[in-house]
Short mmCIF file of N, CA and C in Angstrom, two decimals:
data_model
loop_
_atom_site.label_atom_id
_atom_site.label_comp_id
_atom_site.label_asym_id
_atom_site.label_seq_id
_atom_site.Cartn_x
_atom_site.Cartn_y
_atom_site.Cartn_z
N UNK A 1 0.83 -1.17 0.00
CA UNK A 1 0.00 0.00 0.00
C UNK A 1 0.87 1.24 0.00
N UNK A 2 0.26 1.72 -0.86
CA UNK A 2 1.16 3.26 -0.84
C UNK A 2 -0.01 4.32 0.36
N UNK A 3 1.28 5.14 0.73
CA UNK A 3 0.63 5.86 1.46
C UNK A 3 0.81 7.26 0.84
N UNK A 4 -0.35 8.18 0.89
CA UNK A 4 -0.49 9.45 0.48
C UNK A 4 -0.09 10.32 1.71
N UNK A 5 0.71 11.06 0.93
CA UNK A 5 1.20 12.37 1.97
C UNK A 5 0.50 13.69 1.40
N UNK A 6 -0.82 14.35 2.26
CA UNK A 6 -1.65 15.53 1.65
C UNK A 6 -0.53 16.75 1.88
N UNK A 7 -0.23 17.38 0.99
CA UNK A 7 0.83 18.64 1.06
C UNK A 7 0.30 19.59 0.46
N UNK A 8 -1.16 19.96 1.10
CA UNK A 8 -1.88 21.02 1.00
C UNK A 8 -1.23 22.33 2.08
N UNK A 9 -1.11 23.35 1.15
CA UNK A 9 -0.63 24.30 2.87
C UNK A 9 -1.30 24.50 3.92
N UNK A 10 -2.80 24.77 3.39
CA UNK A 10 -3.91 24.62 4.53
C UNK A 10 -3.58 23.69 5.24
N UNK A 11 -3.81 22.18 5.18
CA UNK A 11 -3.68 21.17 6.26
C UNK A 11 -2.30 21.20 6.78
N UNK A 12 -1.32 21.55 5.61
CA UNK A 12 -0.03 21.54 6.87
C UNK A 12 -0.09 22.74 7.91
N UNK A 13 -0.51 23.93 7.48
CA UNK A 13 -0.22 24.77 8.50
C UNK A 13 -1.34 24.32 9.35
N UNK A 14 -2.52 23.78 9.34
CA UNK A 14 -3.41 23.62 10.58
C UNK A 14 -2.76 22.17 11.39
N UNK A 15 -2.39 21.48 10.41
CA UNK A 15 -1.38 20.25 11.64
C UNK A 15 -0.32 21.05 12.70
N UNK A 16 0.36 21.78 12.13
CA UNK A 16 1.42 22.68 12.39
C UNK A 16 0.82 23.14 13.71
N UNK A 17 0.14 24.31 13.28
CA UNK A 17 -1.01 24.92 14.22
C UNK A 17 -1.32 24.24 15.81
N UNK A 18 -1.99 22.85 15.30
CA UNK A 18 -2.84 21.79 16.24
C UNK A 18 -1.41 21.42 16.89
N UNK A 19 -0.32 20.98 16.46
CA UNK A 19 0.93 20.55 17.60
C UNK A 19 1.48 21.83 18.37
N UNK A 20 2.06 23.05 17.56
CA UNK A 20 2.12 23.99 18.05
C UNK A 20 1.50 24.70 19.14
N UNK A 21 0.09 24.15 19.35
CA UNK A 21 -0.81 24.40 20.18
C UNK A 21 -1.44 23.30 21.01
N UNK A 22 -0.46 22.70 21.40
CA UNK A 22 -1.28 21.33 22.06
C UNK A 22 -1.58 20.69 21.70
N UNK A 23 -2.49 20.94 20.32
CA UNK A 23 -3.77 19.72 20.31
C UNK A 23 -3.35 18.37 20.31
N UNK A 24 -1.71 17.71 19.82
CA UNK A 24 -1.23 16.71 19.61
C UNK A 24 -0.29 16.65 20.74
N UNK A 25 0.72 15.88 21.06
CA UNK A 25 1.94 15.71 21.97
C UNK A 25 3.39 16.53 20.62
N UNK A 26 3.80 17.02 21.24
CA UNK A 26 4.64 17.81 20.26
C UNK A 26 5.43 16.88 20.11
N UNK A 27 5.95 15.53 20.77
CA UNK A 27 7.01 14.78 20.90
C UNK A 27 6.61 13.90 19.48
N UNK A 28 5.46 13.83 19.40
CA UNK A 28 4.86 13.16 18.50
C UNK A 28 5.03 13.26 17.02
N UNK A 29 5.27 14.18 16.75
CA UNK A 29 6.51 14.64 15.60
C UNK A 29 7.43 15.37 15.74
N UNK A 30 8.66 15.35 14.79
CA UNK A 30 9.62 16.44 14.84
C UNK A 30 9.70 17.65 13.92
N UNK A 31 9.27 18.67 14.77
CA UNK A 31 8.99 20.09 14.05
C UNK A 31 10.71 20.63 13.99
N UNK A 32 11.57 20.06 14.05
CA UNK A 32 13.38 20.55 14.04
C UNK A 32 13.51 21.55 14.87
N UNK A 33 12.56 21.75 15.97
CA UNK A 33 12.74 21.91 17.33
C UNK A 33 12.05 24.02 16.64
N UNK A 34 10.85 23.86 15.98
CA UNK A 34 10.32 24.60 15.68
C UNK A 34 9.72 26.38 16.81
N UNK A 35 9.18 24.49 17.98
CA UNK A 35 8.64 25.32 18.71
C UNK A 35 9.40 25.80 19.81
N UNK A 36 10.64 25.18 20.04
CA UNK A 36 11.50 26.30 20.72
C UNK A 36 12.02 27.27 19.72
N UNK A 37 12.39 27.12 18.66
CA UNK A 37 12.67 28.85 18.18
C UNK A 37 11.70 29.87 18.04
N UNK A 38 10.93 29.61 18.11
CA UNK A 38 9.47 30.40 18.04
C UNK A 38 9.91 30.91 19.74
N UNK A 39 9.83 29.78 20.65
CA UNK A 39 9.70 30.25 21.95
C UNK A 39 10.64 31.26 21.68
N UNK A 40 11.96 30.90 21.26
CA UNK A 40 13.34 31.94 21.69
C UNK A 40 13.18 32.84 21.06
N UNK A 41 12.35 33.28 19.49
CA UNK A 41 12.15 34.38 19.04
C UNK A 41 11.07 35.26 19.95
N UNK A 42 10.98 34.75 20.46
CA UNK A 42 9.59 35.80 21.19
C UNK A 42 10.58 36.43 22.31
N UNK A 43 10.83 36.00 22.92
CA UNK A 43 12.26 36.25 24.12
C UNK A 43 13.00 37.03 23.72
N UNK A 44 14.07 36.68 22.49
CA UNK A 44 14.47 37.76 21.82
C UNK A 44 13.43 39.01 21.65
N UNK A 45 12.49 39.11 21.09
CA UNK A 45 11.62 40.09 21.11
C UNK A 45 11.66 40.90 22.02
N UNK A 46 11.12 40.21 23.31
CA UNK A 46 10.57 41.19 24.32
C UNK A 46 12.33 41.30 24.93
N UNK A 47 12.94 40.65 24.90
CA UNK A 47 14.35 41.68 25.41
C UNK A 47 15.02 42.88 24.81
N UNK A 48 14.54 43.12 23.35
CA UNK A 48 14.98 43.89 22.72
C UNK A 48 13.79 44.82 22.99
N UNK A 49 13.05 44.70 23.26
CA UNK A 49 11.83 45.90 23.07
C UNK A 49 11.89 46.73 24.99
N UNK A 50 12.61 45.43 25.85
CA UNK A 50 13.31 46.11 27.59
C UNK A 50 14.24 46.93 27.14
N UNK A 51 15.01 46.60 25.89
CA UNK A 51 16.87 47.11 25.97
C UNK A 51 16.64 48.32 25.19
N UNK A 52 15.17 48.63 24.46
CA UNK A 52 15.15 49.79 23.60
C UNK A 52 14.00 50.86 24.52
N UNK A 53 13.16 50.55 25.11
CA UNK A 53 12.80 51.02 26.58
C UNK A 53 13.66 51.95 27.61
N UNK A 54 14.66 50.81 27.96
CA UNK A 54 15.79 51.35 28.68
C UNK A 54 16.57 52.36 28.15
N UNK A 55 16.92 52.11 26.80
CA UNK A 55 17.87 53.00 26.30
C UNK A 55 17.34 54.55 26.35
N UNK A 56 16.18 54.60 25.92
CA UNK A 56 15.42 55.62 25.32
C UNK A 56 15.05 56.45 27.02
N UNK A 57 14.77 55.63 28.07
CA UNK A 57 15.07 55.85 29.30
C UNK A 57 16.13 56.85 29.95
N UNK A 58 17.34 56.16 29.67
CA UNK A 58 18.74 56.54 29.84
C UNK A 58 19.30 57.87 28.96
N UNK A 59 19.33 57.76 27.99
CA UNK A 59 19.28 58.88 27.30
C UNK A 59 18.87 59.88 27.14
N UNK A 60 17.36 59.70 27.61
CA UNK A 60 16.89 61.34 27.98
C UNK A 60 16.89 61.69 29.33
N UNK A 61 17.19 60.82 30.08
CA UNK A 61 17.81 61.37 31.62
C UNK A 61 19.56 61.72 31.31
N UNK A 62 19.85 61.46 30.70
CA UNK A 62 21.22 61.59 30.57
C UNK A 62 21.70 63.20 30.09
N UNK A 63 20.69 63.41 28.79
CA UNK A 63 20.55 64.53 28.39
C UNK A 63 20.31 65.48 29.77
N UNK A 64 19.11 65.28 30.27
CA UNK A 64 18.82 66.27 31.08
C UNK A 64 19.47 66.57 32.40
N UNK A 65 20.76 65.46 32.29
CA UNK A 65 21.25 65.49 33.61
C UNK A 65 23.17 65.46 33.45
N UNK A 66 23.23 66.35 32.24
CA UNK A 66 25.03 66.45 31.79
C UNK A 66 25.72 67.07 32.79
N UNK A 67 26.35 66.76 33.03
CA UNK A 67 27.42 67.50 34.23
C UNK A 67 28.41 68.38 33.22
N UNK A 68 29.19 69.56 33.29
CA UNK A 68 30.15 70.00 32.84
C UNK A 68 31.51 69.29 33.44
N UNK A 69 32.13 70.02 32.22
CA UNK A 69 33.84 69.23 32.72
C UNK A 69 35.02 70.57 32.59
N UNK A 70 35.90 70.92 33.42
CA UNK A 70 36.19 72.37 33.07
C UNK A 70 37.11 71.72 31.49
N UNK A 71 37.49 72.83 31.10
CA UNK A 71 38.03 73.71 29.75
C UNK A 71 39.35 71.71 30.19
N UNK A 72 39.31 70.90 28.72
CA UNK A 72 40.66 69.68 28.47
C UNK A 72 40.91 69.14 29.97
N UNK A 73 39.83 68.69 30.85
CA UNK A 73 39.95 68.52 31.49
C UNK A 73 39.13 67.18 31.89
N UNK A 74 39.31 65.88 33.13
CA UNK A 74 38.40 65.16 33.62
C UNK A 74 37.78 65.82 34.52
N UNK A 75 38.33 66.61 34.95
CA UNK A 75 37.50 67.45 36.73
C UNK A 75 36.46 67.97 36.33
N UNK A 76 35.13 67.22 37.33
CA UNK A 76 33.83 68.37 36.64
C UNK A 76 33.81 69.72 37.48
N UNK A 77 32.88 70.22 37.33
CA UNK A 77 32.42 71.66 37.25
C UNK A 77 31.45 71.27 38.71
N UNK A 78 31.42 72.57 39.59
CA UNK A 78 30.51 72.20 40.48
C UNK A 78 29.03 72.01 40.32
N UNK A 79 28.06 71.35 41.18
CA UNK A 79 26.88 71.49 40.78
C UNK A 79 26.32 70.25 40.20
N UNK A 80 27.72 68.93 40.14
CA UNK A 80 26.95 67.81 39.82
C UNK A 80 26.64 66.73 40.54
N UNK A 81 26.42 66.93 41.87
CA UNK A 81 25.74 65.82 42.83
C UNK A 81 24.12 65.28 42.68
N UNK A 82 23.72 66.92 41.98
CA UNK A 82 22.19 66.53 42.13
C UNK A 82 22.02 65.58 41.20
N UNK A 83 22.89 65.90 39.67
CA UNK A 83 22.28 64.97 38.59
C UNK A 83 22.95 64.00 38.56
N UNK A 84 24.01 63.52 39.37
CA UNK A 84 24.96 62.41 39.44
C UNK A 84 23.34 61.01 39.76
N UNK A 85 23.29 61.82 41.04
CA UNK A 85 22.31 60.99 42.14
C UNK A 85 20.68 60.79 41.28
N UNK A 86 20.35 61.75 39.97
CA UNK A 86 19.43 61.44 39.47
C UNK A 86 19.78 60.25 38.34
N UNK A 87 21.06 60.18 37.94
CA UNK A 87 21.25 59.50 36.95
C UNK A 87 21.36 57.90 37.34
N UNK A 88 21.77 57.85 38.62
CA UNK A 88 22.33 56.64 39.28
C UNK A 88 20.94 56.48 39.66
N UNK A 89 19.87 57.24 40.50
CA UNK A 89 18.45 56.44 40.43
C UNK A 89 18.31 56.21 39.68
N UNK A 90 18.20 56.28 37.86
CA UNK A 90 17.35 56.07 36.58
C UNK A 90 17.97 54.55 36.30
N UNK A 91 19.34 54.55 36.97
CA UNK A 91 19.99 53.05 36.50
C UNK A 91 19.53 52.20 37.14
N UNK A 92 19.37 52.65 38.57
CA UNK A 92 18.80 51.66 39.38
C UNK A 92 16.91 51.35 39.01
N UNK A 93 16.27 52.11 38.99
CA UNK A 93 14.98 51.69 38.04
C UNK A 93 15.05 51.29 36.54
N UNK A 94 16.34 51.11 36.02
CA UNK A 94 16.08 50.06 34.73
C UNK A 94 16.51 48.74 35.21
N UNK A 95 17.41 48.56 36.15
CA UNK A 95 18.01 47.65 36.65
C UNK A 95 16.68 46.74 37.33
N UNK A 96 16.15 47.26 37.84
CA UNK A 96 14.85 46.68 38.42
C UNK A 96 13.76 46.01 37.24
N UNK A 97 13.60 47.15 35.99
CA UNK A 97 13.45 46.54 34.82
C UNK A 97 13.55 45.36 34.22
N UNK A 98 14.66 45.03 33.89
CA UNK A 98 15.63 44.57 33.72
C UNK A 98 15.54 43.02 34.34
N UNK A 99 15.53 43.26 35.60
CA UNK A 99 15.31 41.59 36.70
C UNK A 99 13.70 41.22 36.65
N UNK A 100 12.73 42.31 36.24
CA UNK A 100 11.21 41.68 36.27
C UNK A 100 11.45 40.99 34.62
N UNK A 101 11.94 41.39 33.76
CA UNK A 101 12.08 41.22 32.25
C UNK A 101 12.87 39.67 32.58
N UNK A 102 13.26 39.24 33.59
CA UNK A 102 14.30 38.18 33.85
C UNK A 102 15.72 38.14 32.76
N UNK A 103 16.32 39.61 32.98
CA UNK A 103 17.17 39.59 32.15
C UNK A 103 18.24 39.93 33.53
N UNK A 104 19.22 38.97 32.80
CA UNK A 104 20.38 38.88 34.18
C UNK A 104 22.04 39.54 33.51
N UNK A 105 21.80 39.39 31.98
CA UNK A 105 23.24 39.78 31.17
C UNK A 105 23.30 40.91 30.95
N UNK A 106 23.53 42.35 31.53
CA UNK A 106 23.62 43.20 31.32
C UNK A 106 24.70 44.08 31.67
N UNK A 107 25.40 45.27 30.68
CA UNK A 107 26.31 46.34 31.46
C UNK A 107 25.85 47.59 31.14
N UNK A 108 25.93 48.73 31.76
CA UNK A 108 25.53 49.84 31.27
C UNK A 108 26.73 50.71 30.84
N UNK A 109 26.74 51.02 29.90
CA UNK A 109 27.86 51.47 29.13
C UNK A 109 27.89 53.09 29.27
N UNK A 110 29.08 53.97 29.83
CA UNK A 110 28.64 55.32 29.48
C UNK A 110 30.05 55.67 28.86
N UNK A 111 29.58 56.57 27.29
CA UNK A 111 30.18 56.84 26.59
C UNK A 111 30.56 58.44 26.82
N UNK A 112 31.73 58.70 26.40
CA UNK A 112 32.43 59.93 26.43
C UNK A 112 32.22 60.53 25.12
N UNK A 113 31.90 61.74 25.06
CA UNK A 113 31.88 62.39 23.63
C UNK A 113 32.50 63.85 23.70
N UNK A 114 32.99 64.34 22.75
CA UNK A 114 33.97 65.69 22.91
C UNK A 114 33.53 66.32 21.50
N UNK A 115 33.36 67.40 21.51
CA UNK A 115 33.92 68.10 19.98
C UNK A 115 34.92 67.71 19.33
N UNK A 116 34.88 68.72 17.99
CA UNK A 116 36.10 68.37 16.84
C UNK A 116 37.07 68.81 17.10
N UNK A 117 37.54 70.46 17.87
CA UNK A 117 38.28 70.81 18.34
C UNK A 117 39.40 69.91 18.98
N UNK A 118 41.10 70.20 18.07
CA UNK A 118 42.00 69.79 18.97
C UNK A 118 41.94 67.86 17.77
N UNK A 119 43.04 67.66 18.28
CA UNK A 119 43.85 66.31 17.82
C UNK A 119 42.57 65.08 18.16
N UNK A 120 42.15 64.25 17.25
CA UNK A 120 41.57 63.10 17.67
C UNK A 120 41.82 62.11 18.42
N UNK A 121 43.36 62.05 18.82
CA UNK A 121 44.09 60.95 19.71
C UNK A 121 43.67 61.49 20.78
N UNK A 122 43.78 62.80 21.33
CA UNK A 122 43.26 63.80 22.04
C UNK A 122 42.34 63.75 22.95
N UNK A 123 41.40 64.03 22.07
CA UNK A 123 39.88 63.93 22.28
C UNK A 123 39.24 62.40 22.63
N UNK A 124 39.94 61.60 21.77
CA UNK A 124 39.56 60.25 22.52
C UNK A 124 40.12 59.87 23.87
N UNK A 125 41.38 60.66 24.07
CA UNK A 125 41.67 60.15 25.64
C UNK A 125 40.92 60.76 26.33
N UNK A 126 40.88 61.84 26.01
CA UNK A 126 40.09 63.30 27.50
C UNK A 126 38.72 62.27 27.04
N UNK A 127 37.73 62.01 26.40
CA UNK A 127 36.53 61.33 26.41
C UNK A 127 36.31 60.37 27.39
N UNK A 128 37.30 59.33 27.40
CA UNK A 128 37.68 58.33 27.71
C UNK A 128 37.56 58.85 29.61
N UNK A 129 38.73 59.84 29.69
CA UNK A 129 38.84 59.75 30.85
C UNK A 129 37.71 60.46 31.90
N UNK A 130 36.95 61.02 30.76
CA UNK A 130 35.54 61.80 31.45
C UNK A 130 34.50 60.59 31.68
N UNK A 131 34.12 59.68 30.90
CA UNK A 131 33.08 58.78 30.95
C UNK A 131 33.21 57.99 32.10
N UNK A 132 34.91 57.25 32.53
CA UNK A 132 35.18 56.88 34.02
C UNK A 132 35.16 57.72 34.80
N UNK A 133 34.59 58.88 34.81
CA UNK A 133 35.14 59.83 35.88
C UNK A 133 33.20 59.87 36.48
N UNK A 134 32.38 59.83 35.41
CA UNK A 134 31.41 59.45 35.51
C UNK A 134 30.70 58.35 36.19
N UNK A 135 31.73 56.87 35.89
CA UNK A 135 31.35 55.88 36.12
C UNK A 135 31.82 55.60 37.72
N UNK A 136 32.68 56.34 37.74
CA UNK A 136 33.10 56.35 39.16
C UNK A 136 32.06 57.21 40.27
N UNK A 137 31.61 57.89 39.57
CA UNK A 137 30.53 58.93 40.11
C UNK A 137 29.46 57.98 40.74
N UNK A 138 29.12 57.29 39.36
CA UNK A 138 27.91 56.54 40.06
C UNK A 138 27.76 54.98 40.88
N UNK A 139 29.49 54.11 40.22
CA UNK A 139 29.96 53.56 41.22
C UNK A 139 29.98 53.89 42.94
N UNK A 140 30.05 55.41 43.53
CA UNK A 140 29.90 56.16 44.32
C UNK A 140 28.59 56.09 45.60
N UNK A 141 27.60 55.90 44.47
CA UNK A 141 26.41 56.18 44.68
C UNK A 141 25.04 54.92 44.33
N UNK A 142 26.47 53.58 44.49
CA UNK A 142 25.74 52.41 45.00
C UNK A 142 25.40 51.29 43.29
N UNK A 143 26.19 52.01 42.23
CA UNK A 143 26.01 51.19 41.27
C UNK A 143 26.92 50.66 41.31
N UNK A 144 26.84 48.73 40.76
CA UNK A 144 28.13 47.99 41.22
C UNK A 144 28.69 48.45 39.61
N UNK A 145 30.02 47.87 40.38
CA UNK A 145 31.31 48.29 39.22
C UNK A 145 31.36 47.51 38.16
N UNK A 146 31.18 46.10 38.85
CA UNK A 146 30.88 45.04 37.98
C UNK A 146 30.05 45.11 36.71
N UNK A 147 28.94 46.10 36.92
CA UNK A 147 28.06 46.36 35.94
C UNK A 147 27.64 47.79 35.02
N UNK A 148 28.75 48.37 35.51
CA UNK A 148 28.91 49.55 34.37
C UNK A 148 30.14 49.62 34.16
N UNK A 149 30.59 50.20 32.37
CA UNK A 149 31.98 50.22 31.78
C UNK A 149 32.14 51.78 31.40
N UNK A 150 33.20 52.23 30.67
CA UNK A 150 33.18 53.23 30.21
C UNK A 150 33.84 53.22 29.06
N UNK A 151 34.06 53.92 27.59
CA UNK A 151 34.24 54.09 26.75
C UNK A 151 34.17 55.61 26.07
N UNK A 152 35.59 55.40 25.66
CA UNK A 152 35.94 57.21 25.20
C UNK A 152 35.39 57.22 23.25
N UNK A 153 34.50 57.82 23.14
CA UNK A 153 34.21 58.04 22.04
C UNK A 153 34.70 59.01 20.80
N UNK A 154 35.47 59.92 21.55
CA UNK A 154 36.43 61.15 21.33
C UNK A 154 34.69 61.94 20.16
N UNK A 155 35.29 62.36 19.03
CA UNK A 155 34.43 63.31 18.15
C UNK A 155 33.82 62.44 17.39
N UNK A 156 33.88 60.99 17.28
CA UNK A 156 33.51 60.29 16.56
C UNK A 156 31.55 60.01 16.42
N UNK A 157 31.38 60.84 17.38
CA UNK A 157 29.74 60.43 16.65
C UNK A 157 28.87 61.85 17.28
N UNK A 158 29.38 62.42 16.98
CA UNK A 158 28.64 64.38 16.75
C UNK A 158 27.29 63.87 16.96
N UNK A 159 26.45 65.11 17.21
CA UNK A 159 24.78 64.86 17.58
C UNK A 159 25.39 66.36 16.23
N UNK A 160 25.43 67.15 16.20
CA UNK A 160 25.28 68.17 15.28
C UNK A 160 26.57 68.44 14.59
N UNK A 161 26.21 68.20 13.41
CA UNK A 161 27.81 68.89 12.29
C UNK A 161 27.56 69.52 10.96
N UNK A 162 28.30 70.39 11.32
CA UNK A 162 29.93 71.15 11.92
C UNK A 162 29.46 71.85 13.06
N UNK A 163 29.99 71.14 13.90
CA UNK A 163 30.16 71.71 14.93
C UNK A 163 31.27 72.94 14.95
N UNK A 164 30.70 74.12 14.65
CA UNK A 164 31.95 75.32 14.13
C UNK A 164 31.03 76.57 14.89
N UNK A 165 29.93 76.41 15.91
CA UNK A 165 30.01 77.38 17.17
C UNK A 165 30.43 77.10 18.49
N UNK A 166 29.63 77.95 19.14
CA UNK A 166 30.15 77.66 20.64
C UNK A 166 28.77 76.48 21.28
N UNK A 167 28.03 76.48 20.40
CA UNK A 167 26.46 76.25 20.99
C UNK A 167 26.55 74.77 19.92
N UNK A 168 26.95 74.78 19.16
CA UNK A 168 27.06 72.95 18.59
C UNK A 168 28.32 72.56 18.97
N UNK A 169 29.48 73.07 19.56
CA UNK A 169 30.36 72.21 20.08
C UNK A 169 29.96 71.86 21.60
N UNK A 170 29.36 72.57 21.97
CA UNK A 170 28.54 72.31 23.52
C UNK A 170 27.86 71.10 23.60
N UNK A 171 27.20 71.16 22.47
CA UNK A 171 25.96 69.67 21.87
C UNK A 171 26.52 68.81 22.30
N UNK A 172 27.70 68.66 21.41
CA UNK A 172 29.13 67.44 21.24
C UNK A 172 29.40 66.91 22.33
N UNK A 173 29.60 67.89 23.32
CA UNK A 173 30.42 67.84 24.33
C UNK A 173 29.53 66.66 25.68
N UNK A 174 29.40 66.15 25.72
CA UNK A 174 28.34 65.07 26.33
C UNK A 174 28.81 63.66 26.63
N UNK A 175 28.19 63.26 27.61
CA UNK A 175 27.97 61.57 27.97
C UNK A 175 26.71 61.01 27.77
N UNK A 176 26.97 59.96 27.60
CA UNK A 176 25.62 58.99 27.57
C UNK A 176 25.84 57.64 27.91
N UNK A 177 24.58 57.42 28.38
CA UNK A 177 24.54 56.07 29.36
C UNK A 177 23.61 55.15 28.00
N UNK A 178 23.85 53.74 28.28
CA UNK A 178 22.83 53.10 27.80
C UNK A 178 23.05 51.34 27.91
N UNK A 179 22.33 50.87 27.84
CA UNK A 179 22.36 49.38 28.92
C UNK A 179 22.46 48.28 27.40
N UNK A 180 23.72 47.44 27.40
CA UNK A 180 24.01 46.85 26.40
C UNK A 180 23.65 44.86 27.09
N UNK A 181 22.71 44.31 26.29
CA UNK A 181 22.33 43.54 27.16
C UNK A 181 23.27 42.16 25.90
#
């Protein structure tokens, strides 16, 4: 006896469907392990939709909470305890995020950014050494070390160009936080 195999799409996708959904024992055929990538695409999903949440989080607290740095310098400017301590709460409420999302792999990254002004070797060190000077800030103020890095970005990624005033090299001149999962 020959046996007929129906390779209608309708009935395959409703067989599909019916195991995918219980109606059969999934063990009962092999979907090439279908329904865990489905599971893991969904996971992927919703971690990327926490990590773009967060970011978007971080960033506009970040904005609103820049500390100055005097004139080629790591030393900030007075006046940044208040937004140190606002920035380090915003980490600690994504962080909380973050553990309801059951996401455990995470660092929060804060990047150094400088104007064009001056040598690029330059500018990437002074970046560099502002973003730890940061991270130390909020290391300070109860974020573990373990879980934030820092990275000097020097002029390499402008929010406005040409930066050729005093008011778009200011732009430039910035940190930003954002949680790399």
């Amino acid at each position: 006896m020959k046996r007929h195999q129906n390779r209608n799409p309708r009935v395959v996708l409703a067989v599909l469907t019916a195991v995918l959904l219980g109606a059969a024992p999934a063990r009962a055929i092999d979907l090439g392990g279908l329904a865990d990538k489905a599971s893991g695409a969904a996971g992927g999903a919703a971690k990327g939709k926490v990590e773009k949440e967060a970011n978007v989080k971080l960033l506009a607290e970040g904005r609103k909470n820049q500390c100055s740095f005097k004139t080629d310098s790591d030393q900030l400017m007075a006046g940044c305890d208040g937004k140190i301590k606002k920035l380090a709460d915003t980490l600690v409420d994504v962080k909380k995020r973050l553990v309801q999302a059951n996401i455990k792999s995470y660092k929060f990254e804060v990047s150094g950014h400088t104007d064009s002004s001056g040598k690029a070797d330059h500018n990437k060190q002074l970046s560099g050494k502002r973003a730890a000077v940061i991270v130390k800030e909020l290391v300070a103020r109860a974020i573990p070390q373990n879980e934030i890095i820092s990275v000097g970005m020097g002029s390499d990624r402008p929010v406005v160009t040409p930066d050729d005033t005093r008011a778009k090299k200011a732009k430039n001149r910035r940190y930003e936080i954002q949680v790399k999962l």
